[in-house]
Short mmCIF file of C-alpha atoms and ligand atoms in Angstrom, two decimals:
data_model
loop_
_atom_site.label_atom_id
_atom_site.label_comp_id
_atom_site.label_asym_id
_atom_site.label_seq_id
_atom_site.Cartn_x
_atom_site.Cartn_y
_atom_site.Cartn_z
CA UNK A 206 -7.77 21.31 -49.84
CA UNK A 207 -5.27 18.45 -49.68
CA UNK A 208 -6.92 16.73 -52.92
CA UNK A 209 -6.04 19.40 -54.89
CA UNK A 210 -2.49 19.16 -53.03
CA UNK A 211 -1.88 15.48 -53.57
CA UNK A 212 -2.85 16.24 -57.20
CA UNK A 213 -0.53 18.57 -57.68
CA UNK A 214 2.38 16.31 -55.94
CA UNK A 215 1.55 13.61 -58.35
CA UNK A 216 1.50 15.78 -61.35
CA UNK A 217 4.75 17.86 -60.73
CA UNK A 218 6.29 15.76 -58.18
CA UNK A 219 6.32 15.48 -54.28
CA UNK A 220 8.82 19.03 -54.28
CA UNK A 221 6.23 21.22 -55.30
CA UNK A 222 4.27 21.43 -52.18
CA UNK A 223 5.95 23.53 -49.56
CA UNK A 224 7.57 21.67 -46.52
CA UNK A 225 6.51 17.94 -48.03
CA UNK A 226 9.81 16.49 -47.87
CA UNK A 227 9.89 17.90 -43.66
CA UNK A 228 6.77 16.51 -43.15
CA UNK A 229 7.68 13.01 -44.63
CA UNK A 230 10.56 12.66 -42.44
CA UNK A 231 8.99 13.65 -38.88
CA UNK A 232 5.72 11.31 -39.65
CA UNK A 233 7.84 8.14 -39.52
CA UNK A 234 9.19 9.50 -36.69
CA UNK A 235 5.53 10.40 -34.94
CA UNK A 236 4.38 7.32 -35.69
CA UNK A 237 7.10 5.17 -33.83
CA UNK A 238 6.86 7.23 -31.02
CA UNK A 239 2.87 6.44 -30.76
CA UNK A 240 3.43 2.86 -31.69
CA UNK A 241 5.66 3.04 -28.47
CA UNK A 242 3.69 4.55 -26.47
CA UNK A 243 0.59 2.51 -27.15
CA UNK A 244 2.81 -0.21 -26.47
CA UNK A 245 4.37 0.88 -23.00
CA UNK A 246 0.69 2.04 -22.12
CA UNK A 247 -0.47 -1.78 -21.54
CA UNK A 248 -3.48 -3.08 -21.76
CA UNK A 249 -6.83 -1.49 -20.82
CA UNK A 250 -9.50 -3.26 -19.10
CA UNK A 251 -12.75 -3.42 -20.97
CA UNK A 252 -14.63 -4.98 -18.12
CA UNK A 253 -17.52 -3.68 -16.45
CA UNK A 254 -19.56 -4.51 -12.78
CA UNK A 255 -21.63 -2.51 -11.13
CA UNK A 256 -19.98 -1.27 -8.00
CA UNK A 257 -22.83 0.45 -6.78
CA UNK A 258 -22.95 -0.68 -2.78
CA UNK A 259 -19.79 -2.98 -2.79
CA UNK A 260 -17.70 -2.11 0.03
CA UNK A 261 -13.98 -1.67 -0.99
CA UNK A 262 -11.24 -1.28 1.31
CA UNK A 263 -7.86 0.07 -0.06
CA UNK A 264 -4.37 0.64 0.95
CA UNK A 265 -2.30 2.67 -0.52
CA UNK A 266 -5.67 4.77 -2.08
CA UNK A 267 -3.79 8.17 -1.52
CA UNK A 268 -1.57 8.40 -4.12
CA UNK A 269 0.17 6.47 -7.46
CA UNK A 270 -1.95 3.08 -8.83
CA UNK A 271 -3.84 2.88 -5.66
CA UNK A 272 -5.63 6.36 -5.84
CA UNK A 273 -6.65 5.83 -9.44
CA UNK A 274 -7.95 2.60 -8.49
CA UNK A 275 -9.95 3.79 -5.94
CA UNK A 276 -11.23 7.09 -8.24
CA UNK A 277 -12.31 4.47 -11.13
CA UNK A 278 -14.16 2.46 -8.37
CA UNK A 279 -15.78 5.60 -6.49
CA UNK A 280 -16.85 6.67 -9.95
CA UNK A 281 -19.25 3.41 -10.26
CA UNK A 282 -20.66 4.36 -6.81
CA UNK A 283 -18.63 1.41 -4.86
CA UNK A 284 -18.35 2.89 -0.75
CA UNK A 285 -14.46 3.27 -0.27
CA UNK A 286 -12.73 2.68 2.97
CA UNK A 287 -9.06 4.64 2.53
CA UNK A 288 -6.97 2.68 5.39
CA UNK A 289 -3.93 5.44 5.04
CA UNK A 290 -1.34 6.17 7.67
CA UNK A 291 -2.47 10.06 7.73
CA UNK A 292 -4.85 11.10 10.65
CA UNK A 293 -8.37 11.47 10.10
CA UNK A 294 -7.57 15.26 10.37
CA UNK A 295 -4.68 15.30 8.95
CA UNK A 296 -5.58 18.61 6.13
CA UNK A 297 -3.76 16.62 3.53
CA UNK A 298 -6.66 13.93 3.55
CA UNK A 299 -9.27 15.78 4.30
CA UNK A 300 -8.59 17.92 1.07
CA UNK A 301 -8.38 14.72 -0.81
CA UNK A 302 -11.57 13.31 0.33
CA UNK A 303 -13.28 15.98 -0.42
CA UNK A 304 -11.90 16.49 -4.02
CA UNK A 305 -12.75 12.60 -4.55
CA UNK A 306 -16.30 13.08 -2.93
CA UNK A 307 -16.73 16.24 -5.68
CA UNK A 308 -14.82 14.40 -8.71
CA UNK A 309 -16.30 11.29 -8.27
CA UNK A 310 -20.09 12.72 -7.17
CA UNK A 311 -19.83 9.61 -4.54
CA UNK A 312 -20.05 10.35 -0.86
CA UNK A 313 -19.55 7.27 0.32
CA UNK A 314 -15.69 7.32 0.23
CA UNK A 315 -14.02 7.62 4.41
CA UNK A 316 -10.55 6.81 5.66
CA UNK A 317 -9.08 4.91 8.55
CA UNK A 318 -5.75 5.74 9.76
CA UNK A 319 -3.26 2.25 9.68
CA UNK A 320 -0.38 2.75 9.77
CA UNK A 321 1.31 -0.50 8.10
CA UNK A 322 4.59 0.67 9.61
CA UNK A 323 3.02 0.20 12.74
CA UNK A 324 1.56 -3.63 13.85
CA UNK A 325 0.05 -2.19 16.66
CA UNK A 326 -2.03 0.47 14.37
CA UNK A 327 -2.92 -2.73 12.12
CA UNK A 328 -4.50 -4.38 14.67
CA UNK A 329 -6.37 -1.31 16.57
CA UNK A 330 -8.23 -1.10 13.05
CA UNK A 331 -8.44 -4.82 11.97
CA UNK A 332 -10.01 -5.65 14.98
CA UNK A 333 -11.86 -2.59 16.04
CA UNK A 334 -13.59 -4.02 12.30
CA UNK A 335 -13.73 -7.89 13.06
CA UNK A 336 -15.16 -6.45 16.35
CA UNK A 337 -18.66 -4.83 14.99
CA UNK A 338 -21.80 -6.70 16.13
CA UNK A 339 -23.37 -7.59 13.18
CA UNK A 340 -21.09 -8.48 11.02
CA UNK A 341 -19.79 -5.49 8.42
CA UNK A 342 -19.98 -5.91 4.63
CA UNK A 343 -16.84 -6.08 2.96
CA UNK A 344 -16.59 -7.15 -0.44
CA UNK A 345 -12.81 -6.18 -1.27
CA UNK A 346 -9.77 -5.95 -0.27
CA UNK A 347 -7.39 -4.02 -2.83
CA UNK A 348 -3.75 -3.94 -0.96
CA UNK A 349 -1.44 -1.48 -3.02
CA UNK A 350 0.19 -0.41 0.33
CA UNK A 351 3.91 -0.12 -0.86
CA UNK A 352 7.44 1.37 0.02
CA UNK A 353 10.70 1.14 -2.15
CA UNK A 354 13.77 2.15 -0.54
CA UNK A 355 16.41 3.75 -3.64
CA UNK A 356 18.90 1.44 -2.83
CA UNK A 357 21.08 4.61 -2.56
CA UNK A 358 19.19 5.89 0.60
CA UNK A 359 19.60 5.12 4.27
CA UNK A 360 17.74 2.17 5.42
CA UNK A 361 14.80 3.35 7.25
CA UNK A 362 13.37 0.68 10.19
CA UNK A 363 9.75 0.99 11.58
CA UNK A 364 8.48 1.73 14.82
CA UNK A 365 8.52 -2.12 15.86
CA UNK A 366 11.98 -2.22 14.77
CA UNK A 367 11.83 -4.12 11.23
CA UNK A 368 12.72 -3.56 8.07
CA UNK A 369 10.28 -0.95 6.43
CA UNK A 370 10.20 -2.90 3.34
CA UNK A 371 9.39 -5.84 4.76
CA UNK A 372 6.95 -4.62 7.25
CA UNK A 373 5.16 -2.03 4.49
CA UNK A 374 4.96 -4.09 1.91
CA UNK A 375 4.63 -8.17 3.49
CA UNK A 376 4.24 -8.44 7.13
CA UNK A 377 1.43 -5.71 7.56
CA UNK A 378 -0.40 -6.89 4.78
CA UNK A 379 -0.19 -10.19 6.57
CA UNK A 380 -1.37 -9.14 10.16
CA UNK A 381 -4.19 -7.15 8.43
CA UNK A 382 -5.79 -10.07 6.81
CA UNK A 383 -5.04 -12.62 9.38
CA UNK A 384 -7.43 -10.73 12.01
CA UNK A 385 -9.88 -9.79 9.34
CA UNK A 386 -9.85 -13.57 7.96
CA UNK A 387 -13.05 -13.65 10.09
CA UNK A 388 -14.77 -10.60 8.56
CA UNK A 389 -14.10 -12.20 5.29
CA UNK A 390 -15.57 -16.31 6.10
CA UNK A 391 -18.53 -14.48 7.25
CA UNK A 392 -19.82 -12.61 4.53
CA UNK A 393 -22.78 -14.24 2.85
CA UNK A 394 -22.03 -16.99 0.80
CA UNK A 395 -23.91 -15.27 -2.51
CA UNK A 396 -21.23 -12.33 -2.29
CA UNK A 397 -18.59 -12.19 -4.67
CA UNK A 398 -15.77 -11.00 -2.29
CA UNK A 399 -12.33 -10.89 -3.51
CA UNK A 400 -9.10 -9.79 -1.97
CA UNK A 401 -6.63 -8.01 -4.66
CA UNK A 402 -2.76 -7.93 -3.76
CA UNK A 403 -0.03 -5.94 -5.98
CA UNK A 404 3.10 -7.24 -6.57
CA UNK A 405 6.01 -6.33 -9.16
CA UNK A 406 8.42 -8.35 -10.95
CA UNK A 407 11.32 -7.95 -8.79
CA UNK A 408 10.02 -11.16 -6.98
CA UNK A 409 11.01 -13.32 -10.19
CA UNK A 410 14.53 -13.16 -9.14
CA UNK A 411 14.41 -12.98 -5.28
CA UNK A 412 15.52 -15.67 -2.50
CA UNK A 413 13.30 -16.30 0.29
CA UNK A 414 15.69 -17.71 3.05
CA UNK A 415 13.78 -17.29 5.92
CA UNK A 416 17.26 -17.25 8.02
CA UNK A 417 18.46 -15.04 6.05
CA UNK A 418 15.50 -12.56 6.46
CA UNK A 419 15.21 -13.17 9.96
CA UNK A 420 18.60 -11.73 10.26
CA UNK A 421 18.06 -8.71 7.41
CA UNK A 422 14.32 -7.50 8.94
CA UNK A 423 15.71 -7.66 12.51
CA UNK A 424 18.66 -5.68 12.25
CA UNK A 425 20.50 -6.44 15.90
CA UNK A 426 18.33 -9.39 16.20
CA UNK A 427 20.32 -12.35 14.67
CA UNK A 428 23.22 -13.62 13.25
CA UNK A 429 24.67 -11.40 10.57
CA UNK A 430 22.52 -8.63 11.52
CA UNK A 431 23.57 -4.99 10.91
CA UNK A 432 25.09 -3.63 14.42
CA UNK A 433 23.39 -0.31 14.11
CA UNK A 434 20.93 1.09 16.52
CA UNK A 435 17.52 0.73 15.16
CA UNK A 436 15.45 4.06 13.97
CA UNK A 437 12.73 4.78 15.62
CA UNK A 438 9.32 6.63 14.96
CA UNK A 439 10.01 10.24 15.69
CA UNK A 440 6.77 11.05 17.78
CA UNK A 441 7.02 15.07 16.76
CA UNK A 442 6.61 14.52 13.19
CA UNK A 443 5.93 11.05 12.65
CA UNK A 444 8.67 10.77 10.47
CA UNK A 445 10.72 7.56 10.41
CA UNK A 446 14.61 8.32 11.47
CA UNK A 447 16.89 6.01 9.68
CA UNK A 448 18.77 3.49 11.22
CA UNK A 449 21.86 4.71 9.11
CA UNK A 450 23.00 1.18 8.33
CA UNK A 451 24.18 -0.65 5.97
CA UNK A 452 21.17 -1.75 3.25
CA UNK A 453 20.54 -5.89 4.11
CA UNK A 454 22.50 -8.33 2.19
CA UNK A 455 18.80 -9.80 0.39
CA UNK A 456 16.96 -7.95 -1.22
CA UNK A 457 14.09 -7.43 1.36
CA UNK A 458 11.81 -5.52 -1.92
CA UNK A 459 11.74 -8.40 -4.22
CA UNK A 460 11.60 -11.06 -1.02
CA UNK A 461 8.88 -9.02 0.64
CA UNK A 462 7.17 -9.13 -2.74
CA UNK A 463 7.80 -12.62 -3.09
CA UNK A 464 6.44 -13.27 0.50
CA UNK A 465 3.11 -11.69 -0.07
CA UNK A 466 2.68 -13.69 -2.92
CA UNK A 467 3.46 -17.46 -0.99
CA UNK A 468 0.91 -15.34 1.27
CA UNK A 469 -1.60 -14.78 -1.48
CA UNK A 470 -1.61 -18.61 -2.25
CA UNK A 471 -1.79 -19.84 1.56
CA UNK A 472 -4.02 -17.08 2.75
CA UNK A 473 -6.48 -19.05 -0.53
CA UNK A 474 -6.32 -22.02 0.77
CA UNK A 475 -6.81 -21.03 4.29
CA UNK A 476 -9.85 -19.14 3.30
CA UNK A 477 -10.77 -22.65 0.56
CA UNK A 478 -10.55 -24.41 3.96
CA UNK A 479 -13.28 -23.33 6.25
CA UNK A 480 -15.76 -24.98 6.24
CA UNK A 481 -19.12 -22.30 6.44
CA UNK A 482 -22.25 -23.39 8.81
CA UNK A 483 -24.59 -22.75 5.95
CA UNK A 484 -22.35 -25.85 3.85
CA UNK A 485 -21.58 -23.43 0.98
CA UNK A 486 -18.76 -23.35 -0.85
CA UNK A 487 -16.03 -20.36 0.09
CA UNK A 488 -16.51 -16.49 -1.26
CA UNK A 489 -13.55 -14.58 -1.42
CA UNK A 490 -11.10 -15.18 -3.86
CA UNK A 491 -7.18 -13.93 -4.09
CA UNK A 492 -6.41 -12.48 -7.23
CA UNK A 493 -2.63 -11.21 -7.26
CA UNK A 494 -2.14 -7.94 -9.64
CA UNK A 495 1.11 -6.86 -11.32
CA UNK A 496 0.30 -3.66 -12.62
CA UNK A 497 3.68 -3.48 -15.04
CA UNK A 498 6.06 -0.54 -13.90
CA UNK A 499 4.17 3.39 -13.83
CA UNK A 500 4.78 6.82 -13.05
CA UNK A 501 4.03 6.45 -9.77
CA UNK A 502 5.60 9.43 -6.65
CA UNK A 503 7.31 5.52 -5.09
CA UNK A 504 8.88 4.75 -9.23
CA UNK A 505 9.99 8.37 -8.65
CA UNK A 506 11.31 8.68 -5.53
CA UNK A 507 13.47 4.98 -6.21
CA UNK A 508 14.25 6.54 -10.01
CA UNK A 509 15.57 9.76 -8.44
CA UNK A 510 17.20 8.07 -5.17
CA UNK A 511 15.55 10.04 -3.32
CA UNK A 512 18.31 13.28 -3.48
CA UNK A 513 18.08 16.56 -5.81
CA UNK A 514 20.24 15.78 -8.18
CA UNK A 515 18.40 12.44 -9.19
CA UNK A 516 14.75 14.91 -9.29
CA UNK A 517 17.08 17.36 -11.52
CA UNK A 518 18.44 13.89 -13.60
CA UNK A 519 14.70 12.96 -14.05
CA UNK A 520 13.29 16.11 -15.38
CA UNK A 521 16.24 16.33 -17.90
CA UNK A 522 15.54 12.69 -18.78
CA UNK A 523 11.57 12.79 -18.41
CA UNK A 524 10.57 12.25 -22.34
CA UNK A 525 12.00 8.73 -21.88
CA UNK A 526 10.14 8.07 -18.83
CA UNK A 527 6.77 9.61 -20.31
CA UNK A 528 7.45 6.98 -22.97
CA UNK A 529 8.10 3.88 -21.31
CA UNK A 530 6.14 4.24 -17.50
CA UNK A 531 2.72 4.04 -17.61
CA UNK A 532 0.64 6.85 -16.19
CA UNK A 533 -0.88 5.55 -12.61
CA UNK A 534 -4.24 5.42 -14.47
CA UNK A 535 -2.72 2.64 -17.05
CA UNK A 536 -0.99 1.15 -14.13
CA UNK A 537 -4.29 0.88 -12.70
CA UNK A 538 -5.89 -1.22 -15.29
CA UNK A 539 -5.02 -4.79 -14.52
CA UNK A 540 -6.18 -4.37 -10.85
CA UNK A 541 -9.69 -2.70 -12.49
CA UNK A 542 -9.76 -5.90 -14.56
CA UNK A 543 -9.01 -8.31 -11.78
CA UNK A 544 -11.59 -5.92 -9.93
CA UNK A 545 -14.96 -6.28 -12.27
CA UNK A 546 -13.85 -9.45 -14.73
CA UNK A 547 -17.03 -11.54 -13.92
CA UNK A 548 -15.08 -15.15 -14.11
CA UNK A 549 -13.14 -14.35 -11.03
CA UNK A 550 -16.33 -14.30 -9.13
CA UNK A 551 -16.38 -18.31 -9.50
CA UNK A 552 -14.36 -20.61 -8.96
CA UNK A 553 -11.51 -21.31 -6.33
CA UNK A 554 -9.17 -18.25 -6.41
CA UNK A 555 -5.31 -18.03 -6.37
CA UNK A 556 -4.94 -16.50 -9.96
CA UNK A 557 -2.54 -14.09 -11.15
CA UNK A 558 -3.38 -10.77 -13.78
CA UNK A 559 -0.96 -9.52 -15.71
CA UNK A 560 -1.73 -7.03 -18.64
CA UNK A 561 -5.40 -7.87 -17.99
CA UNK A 562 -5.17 -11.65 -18.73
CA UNK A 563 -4.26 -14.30 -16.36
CA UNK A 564 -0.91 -15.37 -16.31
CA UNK A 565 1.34 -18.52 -14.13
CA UNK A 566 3.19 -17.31 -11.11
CA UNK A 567 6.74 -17.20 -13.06
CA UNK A 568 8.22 -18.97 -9.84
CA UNK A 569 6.92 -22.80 -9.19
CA UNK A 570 7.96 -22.23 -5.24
CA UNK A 571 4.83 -19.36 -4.68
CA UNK A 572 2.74 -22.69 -4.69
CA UNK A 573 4.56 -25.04 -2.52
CA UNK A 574 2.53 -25.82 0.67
CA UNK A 575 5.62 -26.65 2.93
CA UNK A 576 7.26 -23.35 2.16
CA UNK A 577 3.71 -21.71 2.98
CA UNK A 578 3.16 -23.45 5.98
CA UNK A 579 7.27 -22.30 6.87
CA UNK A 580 6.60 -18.42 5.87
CA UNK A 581 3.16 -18.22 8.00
CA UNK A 582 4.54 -19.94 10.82
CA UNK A 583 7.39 -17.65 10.51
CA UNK A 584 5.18 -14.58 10.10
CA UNK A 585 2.84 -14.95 13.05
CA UNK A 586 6.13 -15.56 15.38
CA UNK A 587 7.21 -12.23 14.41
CA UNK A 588 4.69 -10.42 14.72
CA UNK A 589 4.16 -12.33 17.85
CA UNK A 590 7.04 -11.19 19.15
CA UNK A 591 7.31 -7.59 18.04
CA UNK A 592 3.51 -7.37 19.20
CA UNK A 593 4.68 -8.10 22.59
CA UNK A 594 7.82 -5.92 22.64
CA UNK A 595 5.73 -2.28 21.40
CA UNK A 596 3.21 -3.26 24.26
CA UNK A 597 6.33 -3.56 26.73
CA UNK A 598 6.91 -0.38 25.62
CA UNK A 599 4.34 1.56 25.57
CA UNK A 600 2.89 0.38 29.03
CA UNK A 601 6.76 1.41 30.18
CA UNK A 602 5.99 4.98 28.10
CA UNK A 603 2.72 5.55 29.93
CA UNK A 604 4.09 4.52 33.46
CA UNK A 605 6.61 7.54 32.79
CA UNK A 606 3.96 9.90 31.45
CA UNK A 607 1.63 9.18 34.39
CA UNK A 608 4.32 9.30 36.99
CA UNK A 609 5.52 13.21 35.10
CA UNK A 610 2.00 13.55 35.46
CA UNK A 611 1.52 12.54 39.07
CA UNK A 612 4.82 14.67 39.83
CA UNK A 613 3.95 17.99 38.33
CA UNK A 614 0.24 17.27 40.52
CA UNK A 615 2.50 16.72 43.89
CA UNK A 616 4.89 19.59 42.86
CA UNK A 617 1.96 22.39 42.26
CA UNK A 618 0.31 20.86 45.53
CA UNK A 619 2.92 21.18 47.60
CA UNK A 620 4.04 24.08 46.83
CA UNK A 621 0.76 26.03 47.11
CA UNK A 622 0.56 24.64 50.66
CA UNK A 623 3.70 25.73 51.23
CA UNK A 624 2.99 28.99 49.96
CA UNK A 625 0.01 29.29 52.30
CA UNK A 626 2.17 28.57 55.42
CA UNK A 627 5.11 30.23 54.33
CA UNK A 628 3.07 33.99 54.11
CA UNK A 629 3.51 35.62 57.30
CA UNK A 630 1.08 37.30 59.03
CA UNK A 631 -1.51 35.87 57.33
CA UNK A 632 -4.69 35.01 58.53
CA UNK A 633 -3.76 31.46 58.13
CA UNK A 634 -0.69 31.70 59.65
CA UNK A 635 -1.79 33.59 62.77
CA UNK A 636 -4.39 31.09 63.41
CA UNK A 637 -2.18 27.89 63.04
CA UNK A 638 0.49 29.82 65.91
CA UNK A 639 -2.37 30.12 68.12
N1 NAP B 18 4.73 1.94 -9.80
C1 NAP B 18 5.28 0.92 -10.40
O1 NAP B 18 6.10 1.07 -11.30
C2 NAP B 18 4.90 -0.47 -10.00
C3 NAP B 18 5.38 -1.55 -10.75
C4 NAP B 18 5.02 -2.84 -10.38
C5 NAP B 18 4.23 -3.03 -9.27
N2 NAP B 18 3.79 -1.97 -8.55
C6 NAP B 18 2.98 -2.23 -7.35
O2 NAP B 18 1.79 -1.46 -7.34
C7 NAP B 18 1.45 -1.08 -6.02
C8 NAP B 18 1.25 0.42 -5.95
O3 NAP B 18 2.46 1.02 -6.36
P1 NAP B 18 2.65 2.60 -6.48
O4 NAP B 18 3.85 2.82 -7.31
O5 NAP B 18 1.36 3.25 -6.85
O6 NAP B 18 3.02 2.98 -4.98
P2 NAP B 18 3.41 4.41 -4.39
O7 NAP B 18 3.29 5.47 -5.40
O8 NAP B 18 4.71 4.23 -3.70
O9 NAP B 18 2.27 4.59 -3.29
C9 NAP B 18 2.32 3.79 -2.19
C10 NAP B 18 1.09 4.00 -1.34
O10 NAP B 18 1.32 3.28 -0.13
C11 NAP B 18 1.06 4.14 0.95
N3 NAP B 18 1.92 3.85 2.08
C12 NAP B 18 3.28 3.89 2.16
N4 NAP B 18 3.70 3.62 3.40
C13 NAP B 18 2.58 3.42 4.14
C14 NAP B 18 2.35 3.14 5.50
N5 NAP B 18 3.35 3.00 6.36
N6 NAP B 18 1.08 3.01 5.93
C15 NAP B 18 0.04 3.16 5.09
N7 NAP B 18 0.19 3.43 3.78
C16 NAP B 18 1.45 3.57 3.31
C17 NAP B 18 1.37 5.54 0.44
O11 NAP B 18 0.67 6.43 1.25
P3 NAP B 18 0.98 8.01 1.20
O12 NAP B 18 0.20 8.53 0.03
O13 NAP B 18 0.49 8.48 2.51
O14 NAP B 18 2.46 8.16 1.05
C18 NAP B 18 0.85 5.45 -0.99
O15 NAP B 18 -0.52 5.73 -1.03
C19 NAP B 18 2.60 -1.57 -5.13
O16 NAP B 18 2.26 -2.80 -4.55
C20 NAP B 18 3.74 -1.77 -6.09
O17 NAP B 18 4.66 -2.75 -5.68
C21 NAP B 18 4.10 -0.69 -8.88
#
């Protein structure tokens, strides 16, 4: 059929079959748009390891880059450990679970509630893990855990009183592998184990000024701080309340993002540093992941600001997004890559993966030991000191429940006695006048 068309066209020109001279002007058209797309798509990892028995453990598996991460790894039979903020009952998971289980025909996929908003929720889990007796297999670590405030919205604060972003997104991921540092050393030195952390490029142009940080996580806290009450966790629906205040004068995204990656390059070294009984050579290895900017429900809630108008702004402007986001599952490739590549089972760790390839850190300072050393020294103080404030408390929250407690007991007591002596000519009553 279109042989005898073309013929035709070159005998009695391109005008004599219908709707040619349409079709040649859309195709350039159709063709740009797919050149585009292939282009915005990324690369795709072409890298394969059997998963089969690995143990992963993911955060941020519920939704965006993370939960097509984990549904390419539960596909090649790898046992997934979900460590989401939801309760284990929570119908939400439980629904998702079970469509993973079914989609995935793995079993082996279970979830831990951690809350990275909450240091006290890290450390139940991290050490309620570091804590088993023998030791448990781990063999990853894939941290895509993430908030992203639209700069438009209030800023929200956690439960410990910090900066969301900064606790979400850096300081969490920082408790959670300082206390299961242990879990990791442990593992048998014939194990490739390798801990995955996602970053974006925001961190190219942020400041780390620990001062300055100090003052923007801890709102109230230091110098410069913003004077407005903190938000709390709201216990009846576990919502954060905003602390209504004005958003810090760093950008605590791109420096949490740039923190986790100084992390990333200490937390190697740390790990490069212990020296195993057996005398071999260190395990794990850090492999930090930009996945290049998707259509994630976090690029859509910044994108839209959070507000109606910026959901009804997106739809209208969606074919633009479709063209240059990636879909979650192409966001997902470089941290499949830097999951299965085989030659980041050797060596001593501390890449980076962009695009599927390994790239430099594009800021010199993410290596610089003194500026490590600074950050973790800083880190652990915080926490040490927020750690001790949300136990303060919460043992001053229980004494109050136990003394309502102890007070409705008394109350209910007392009166029933007094009920009993109070009846008149009662059995009772008549005996005690006797
Ligand atoms: N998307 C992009 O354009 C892009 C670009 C560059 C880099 N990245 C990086 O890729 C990673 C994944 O990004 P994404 O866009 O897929 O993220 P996302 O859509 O915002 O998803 C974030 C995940 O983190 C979880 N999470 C949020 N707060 C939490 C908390 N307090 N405790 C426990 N879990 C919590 C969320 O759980 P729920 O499902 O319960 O909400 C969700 O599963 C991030 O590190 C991000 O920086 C993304």
């Amino acid at each position: 059929m279109p042989i005898p068309l073309l013929a035709r066209g070159f005998q009695e020109g391109i005008s004599s079959i219908p709707y040619a001279w349409t079709v040649l002007k859309v195709v350039p058209w159709v063709l740009l748009v797919a050149a585009l797309k292939y282009y915005f798509g990324g690369a795709r990892n072409g890298s394969e390891r059997l998963m089969h028995s690995k143990v992963v453990m993911v955060t941020g598996g519920t939704s965006g880059i993370g939960a097509s991460v984990v549904h390419e790894l539960a596909s090649r039979g790898a046992q997934v450990i979900l460590l989401t903020q939801h309760a284990p009952s929570d119908v939400f998971l439980v629904e998702y679970i079970e469509d993973l289980r079914k989609a995935t025909k793995n079993e082996l996929i279970y979830a831990e509630q951690v809350d990275l908003s909450s240091l006290h929720s890290v450390r139940t889990f991290a050490t309620k893990w570091i804590d088993n007796v023998p030791p448990r297999r781990l063999d990853m670590v894939i941290l895509c855990g993430n908030t992203a405030i639209p700069s438009s919205a209030t800023r929200q604060l956690t439960e410990d009183g910090l900066d969301e972003e900064w606790q979400v997104n850096y300081l969490a991921n920082f408790h959670l592998l300082s206390i299961l540092s242990p879990a990791l050393r442990v593992q048998p030195s014939h194990r490739d184990v390798r801990v995955i952390f996602t970053t974006c490029s925001s961190y190219i142009g942020a400041r780390l000024n620990l001062q300055q940080i100090e003052a923007a996580s801890t709102p109230g806290a230091g110098a410069g701080a913003s004077k407005a009450s903190r938000g709390t966790k709201n216990s009846k629906n576990g919502k954060k309340t905003g602390a209504g205040s004005k958003k810090p004068q760093v950008s605590l995204f791109g420096a949490s993002k740039l923190a986790l990656m100084a992390f990333a390059h200490s937390f190697q070294k740390h790990l490069n540093a212990y020296e195993r009984p057996d005398k071999m050579p260190p395990c794990t290895r850090v492999i930090v992941v930009d996945p290049g900017f998707s259509r994630t429900p976090g690029t859509r809630r910044w994108l839209t600001g959070g507000s109606l108008w910026g959901l009804l702004l997106y739809l209208l402007t969606w074919p633009f997004w479709w063209l240059v986001l990636k879909s979650p599952q192409q966001g997902a490739q470089s941290i499949l890559y830097a999951a299965m590549e085989a030659k980041y089972g050797r060596g001593t760790g501390g890449w980076m993966v962009k695009e599927c390839q390994e790239v430099d850190f594009a800021r010199k300072d993410i290596k610089d030991e003194e500026g490590g050393k600074l950050l973790w020294q800083f880190s652990e103080k915080q926490i040490e000191l927020k750690e001790k404030e949300g136990a303060v408390k919460r043992a001053l929250a229980n004494k109050e429940q136990q003394e309502r407690e102890n007070q409705k007991n008394n109350g209910s007591s007392s009166t029933k006695s007094a009920a009993k002596e109070q009846t008149p000519g009662s059995r009772r009553s008549r005996k005690v006048n006797k």
